[in-house]
């Protein structure tokens, strides 16, 4: 699971001891937090929303917890002003293996490999009910990985079959359907990402593939050429990917980080990648306009927008070069008690 996650204005990191740290828009949805504060303990993975200010953490006991903006009831039922924004983590589900916070619609893979969704209505949730719901509904069986975006969602099952559902530009599909990935030549998918109108996958041989089109520049129905996976040029040795609002963040197997901005470099042009001045990176996470990177020495680095303190360096100044996140030292983290009480966890379980 992911130890890093970046939302529109928030940043999250799970340290080796299972402590979850957050900075940026992580407390009341209004106050910038410019240095990491501890949110929870005994965490194994984390996922921040790609659209609004909420997040989910999966604890080591496989319980799922959520906090933040709860407008669509994507954490618990939103019944009054007390449940509209949850500043403390709330227990949501048991027996969870992976979570995708999504954009107002949440997806969780349970330990039996079933995929469940809940939150805001729409084709992307996997049903046609026109109401918000806090009750998870099963979407798909035998799922290995999933990725959720504003308009469509994707998943890969244990047999390597690729599934998609949601807004497919001219054909709307609310039920998952199999996607023909013959162009991949049977290569195994190891990393997936999606954003409005586009899907990206990495295959085990380090190749990067893309299909779909950015909605800001391609508003008509997609042609046959754009609905089939095409290998992205001038890039190889890719390990994993993460998508921001208008860019793709790429981690290569050699520990270097690259980015491609599809607004500045439209799809019909040969992609020009920007190398980020970082080495020794083992994990990346893209937010709307900032990103995070975890080095193998345990340090976390951040770059980009910082209006809510999401770079975690004690300021709210934008930085075009990576800055080191001001995480407490290991000893300081263990003994630090002043920020823990800001997030005293309580449980509101609604069962399986």
mmCIF file of N, CA and C in Angstrom, residues 253-301:
data_model
loop_
_atom_site.group_PDB
_atom_site.id
_atom_site.type_symbol
_atom_site.label_atom_id
_atom_site.label_comp_id
_atom_site.label_asym_id
_atom_site.label_seq_id
_atom_site.Cartn_x
_atom_site.Cartn_y
_atom_site.Cartn_z
ATOM 1 N N UNK A 253 12.728 3.261 -12.579
ATOM 2 C CA UNK A 253 13.345 2.201 -11.788
ATOM 3 C C UNK A 253 14.701 2.608 -11.238
ATOM 4 N N UNK A 254 15.325 3.620 -11.829
ATOM 5 C CA UNK A 254 16.621 4.083 -11.334
ATOM 6 C C UNK A 254 16.499 5.106 -10.211
ATOM 7 N N UNK A 255 15.263 5.355 -9.725
ATOM 8 C CA UNK A 255 15.043 6.267 -8.612
ATOM 9 C C UNK A 255 14.919 7.725 -8.992
ATOM 10 N N UNK A 256 14.883 8.025 -10.293
ATOM 11 C CA UNK A 256 14.690 9.404 -10.732
ATOM 12 C C UNK A 256 13.208 9.676 -10.963
ATOM 13 N N UNK A 257 12.841 10.959 -10.919
ATOM 14 C CA UNK A 257 11.441 11.362 -11.047
ATOM 15 C C UNK A 257 11.299 12.315 -12.234
ATOM 16 N N UNK A 258 10.244 12.111 -13.005
ATOM 17 C CA UNK A 258 9.987 12.905 -14.205
ATOM 18 C C UNK A 258 8.520 13.330 -14.207
ATOM 19 N N UNK A 259 8.213 14.377 -14.970
ATOM 20 C CA UNK A 259 6.813 14.798 -15.092
ATOM 21 C C UNK A 259 6.504 15.151 -16.539
ATOM 22 N N UNK A 260 5.231 14.969 -16.893
ATOM 23 C CA UNK A 260 4.739 15.371 -18.212
ATOM 24 C C UNK A 260 3.458 16.158 -18.021
ATOM 25 N N UNK A 261 3.430 17.390 -18.528
ATOM 26 C CA UNK A 261 2.269 18.267 -18.434
ATOM 27 C C UNK A 261 1.525 18.236 -19.754
ATOM 28 N N UNK A 262 0.307 17.639 -19.758
ATOM 29 C CA UNK A 262 -0.404 17.488 -21.028
ATOM 30 C C UNK A 262 -1.095 18.772 -21.483
ATOM 31 N N UNK A 263 -1.131 19.788 -20.643
ATOM 32 C CA UNK A 263 -1.646 21.086 -21.090
ATOM 33 C C UNK A 263 -0.566 21.804 -21.897
ATOM 34 N N UNK A 264 0.658 21.748 -21.396
ATOM 35 C CA UNK A 264 1.769 22.373 -22.106
ATOM 36 C C UNK A 264 2.236 21.545 -23.302
ATOM 37 N N UNK A 265 2.050 20.217 -23.210
ATOM 38 C CA UNK A 265 2.452 19.310 -24.285
ATOM 39 C C UNK A 265 1.241 18.477 -24.693
ATOM 40 N N UNK A 266 0.423 18.945 -25.652
ATOM 41 C CA UNK A 266 -0.785 18.214 -26.047
ATOM 42 C C UNK A 266 -0.469 16.817 -26.566
ATOM 43 N N UNK A 267 -1.492 15.970 -26.569
ATOM 44 C CA UNK A 267 -1.315 14.570 -26.911
ATOM 45 C C UNK A 267 -0.819 14.348 -28.332
ATOM 46 N N UNK A 268 -1.143 15.252 -29.257
ATOM 47 C CA UNK A 268 -0.734 15.031 -30.641
ATOM 48 C C UNK A 268 0.744 15.358 -30.856
ATOM 49 N N UNK A 269 1.401 15.896 -29.829
ATOM 50 C CA UNK A 269 2.822 16.193 -29.922
ATOM 51 C C UNK A 269 3.628 15.107 -29.198
ATOM 52 N N UNK A 270 4.909 14.986 -29.549
ATOM 53 C CA UNK A 270 5.776 14.053 -28.845
ATOM 54 C C UNK A 270 6.018 14.583 -27.435
ATOM 55 N N UNK A 271 5.726 13.787 -26.407
ATOM 56 C CA UNK A 271 5.859 14.282 -25.028
ATOM 57 C C UNK A 271 7.276 14.744 -24.699
ATOM 58 N N UNK A 272 7.355 15.843 -23.989
ATOM 59 C CA UNK A 272 8.623 16.346 -23.479
ATOM 60 C C UNK A 272 8.570 16.235 -21.956
ATOM 61 N N UNK A 273 9.444 15.447 -21.384
ATOM 62 C CA UNK A 273 9.415 15.178 -19.956
ATOM 63 C C UNK A 273 10.401 16.071 -19.216
ATOM 64 N N UNK A 274 9.986 16.511 -18.052
ATOM 65 C CA UNK A 274 10.857 17.319 -17.205
ATOM 66 C C UNK A 274 11.421 16.446 -16.096
ATOM 67 N N UNK A 275 12.734 16.419 -15.948
ATOM 68 C CA UNK A 275 13.320 15.659 -14.848
ATOM 69 C C UNK A 275 13.331 16.512 -13.593
ATOM 70 N N UNK A 276 12.817 15.944 -12.506
ATOM 71 C CA UNK A 276 12.808 16.610 -11.216
ATOM 72 C C UNK A 276 14.167 16.371 -10.544
ATOM 73 N N UNK A 277 14.772 17.395 -9.946
ATOM 74 C CA UNK A 277 16.102 17.221 -9.329
ATOM 75 C C UNK A 277 16.055 16.420 -8.020
ATOM 76 N N UNK A 278 15.744 15.129 -8.163
ATOM 77 C CA UNK A 278 15.703 14.207 -7.037
ATOM 78 C C UNK A 278 16.280 12.858 -7.482
ATOM 79 N N UNK A 279 16.972 12.179 -6.585
ATOM 80 C CA UNK A 279 17.469 10.831 -6.854
ATOM 81 C C UNK A 279 17.190 9.946 -5.640
ATOM 82 N N UNK A 280 17.282 8.647 -5.834
ATOM 83 C CA UNK A 280 17.073 7.718 -4.728
ATOM 84 C C UNK A 280 15.646 7.671 -4.246
ATOM 85 N N UNK A 281 14.681 7.933 -5.138
ATOM 86 C CA UNK A 281 13.270 7.970 -4.757
ATOM 87 C C UNK A 281 12.657 6.572 -4.878
ATOM 88 N N UNK A 282 11.829 6.202 -3.889
ATOM 89 C CA UNK A 282 11.185 4.894 -3.905
ATOM 90 C C UNK A 282 9.661 4.981 -4.024
ATOM 91 N N UNK A 283 9.089 6.168 -3.809
ATOM 92 C CA UNK A 283 7.637 6.323 -3.928
ATOM 93 C C UNK A 283 7.299 7.774 -4.239
ATOM 94 N N UNK A 284 6.235 7.982 -5.019
ATOM 95 C CA UNK A 284 5.788 9.321 -5.389
ATOM 96 C C UNK A 284 4.286 9.444 -5.174
ATOM 97 N N UNK A 285 3.810 10.692 -5.050
ATOM 98 C CA UNK A 285 2.375 10.963 -4.942
ATOM 99 C C UNK A 285 2.106 12.339 -5.537
ATOM 100 N N UNK A 286 1.173 12.416 -6.477
ATOM 101 C CA UNK A 286 0.831 13.679 -7.129
ATOM 102 C C UNK A 286 -0.458 14.245 -6.565
ATOM 103 N N UNK A 287 -0.428 15.522 -6.164
ATOM 104 C CA UNK A 287 -1.626 16.247 -5.801
ATOM 105 C C UNK A 287 -2.056 17.093 -6.983
ATOM 106 N N UNK A 288 -3.036 17.980 -6.782
ATOM 107 C CA UNK A 288 -3.483 18.831 -7.889
ATOM 108 C C UNK A 288 -2.313 19.601 -8.494
ATOM 109 N N UNK A 289 -1.642 20.374 -7.644
ATOM 110 C CA UNK A 289 -0.552 21.233 -8.138
ATOM 111 C C UNK A 289 0.701 21.138 -7.279
ATOM 112 N N UNK A 290 0.822 20.060 -6.506
ATOM 113 C CA UNK A 290 2.052 19.796 -5.767
ATOM 114 C C UNK A 290 2.273 18.290 -5.737
ATOM 115 N N UNK A 291 3.480 17.868 -5.415
ATOM 116 C CA UNK A 291 3.727 16.431 -5.337
ATOM 117 C C UNK A 291 4.676 16.117 -4.198
ATOM 118 N N UNK A 292 4.694 14.843 -3.808
ATOM 119 C CA UNK A 292 5.543 14.343 -2.739
ATOM 120 C C UNK A 292 6.424 13.222 -3.274
ATOM 121 N N UNK A 293 7.595 13.064 -2.657
ATOM 122 C CA UNK A 293 8.508 11.983 -3.035
ATOM 123 C C UNK A 293 9.209 11.471 -1.783
ATOM 124 N N UNK A 294 9.267 10.142 -1.658
ATOM 125 C CA UNK A 294 9.921 9.500 -0.521
ATOM 126 C C UNK A 294 11.257 8.929 -0.960
ATOM 127 N N UNK A 295 12.336 9.353 -0.278
ATOM 128 C CA UNK A 295 13.665 8.840 -0.586
ATOM 129 C C UNK A 295 13.935 7.559 0.189
ATOM 130 N N UNK A 296 14.873 6.760 -0.325
ATOM 131 C CA UNK A 296 15.201 5.514 0.362
ATOM 132 C C UNK A 296 15.893 5.766 1.697
ATOM 133 N N UNK A 297 16.367 6.996 1.936
ATOM 134 C CA UNK A 297 16.948 7.317 3.245
ATOM 135 C C UNK A 297 15.885 7.720 4.264
ATOM 136 N N UNK A 298 14.590 7.681 3.852
ATOM 137 C CA UNK A 298 13.486 7.973 4.759
ATOM 138 C C UNK A 298 13.024 9.413 4.768
ATOM 139 N N UNK A 299 13.691 10.299 4.039
ATOM 140 C CA UNK A 299 13.258 11.695 3.984
ATOM 141 C C UNK A 299 12.144 11.862 2.958
ATOM 142 N N UNK A 300 11.270 12.831 3.194
ATOM 143 C CA UNK A 300 10.170 13.140 2.291
ATOM 144 C C UNK A 300 10.407 14.519 1.695
ATOM 145 N N UNK A 301 10.186 14.642 0.402
ATOM 146 C CA UNK A 301 10.398 15.891 -0.322
ATOM 147 C C UNK A 301 9.111 16.315 -0.996
#
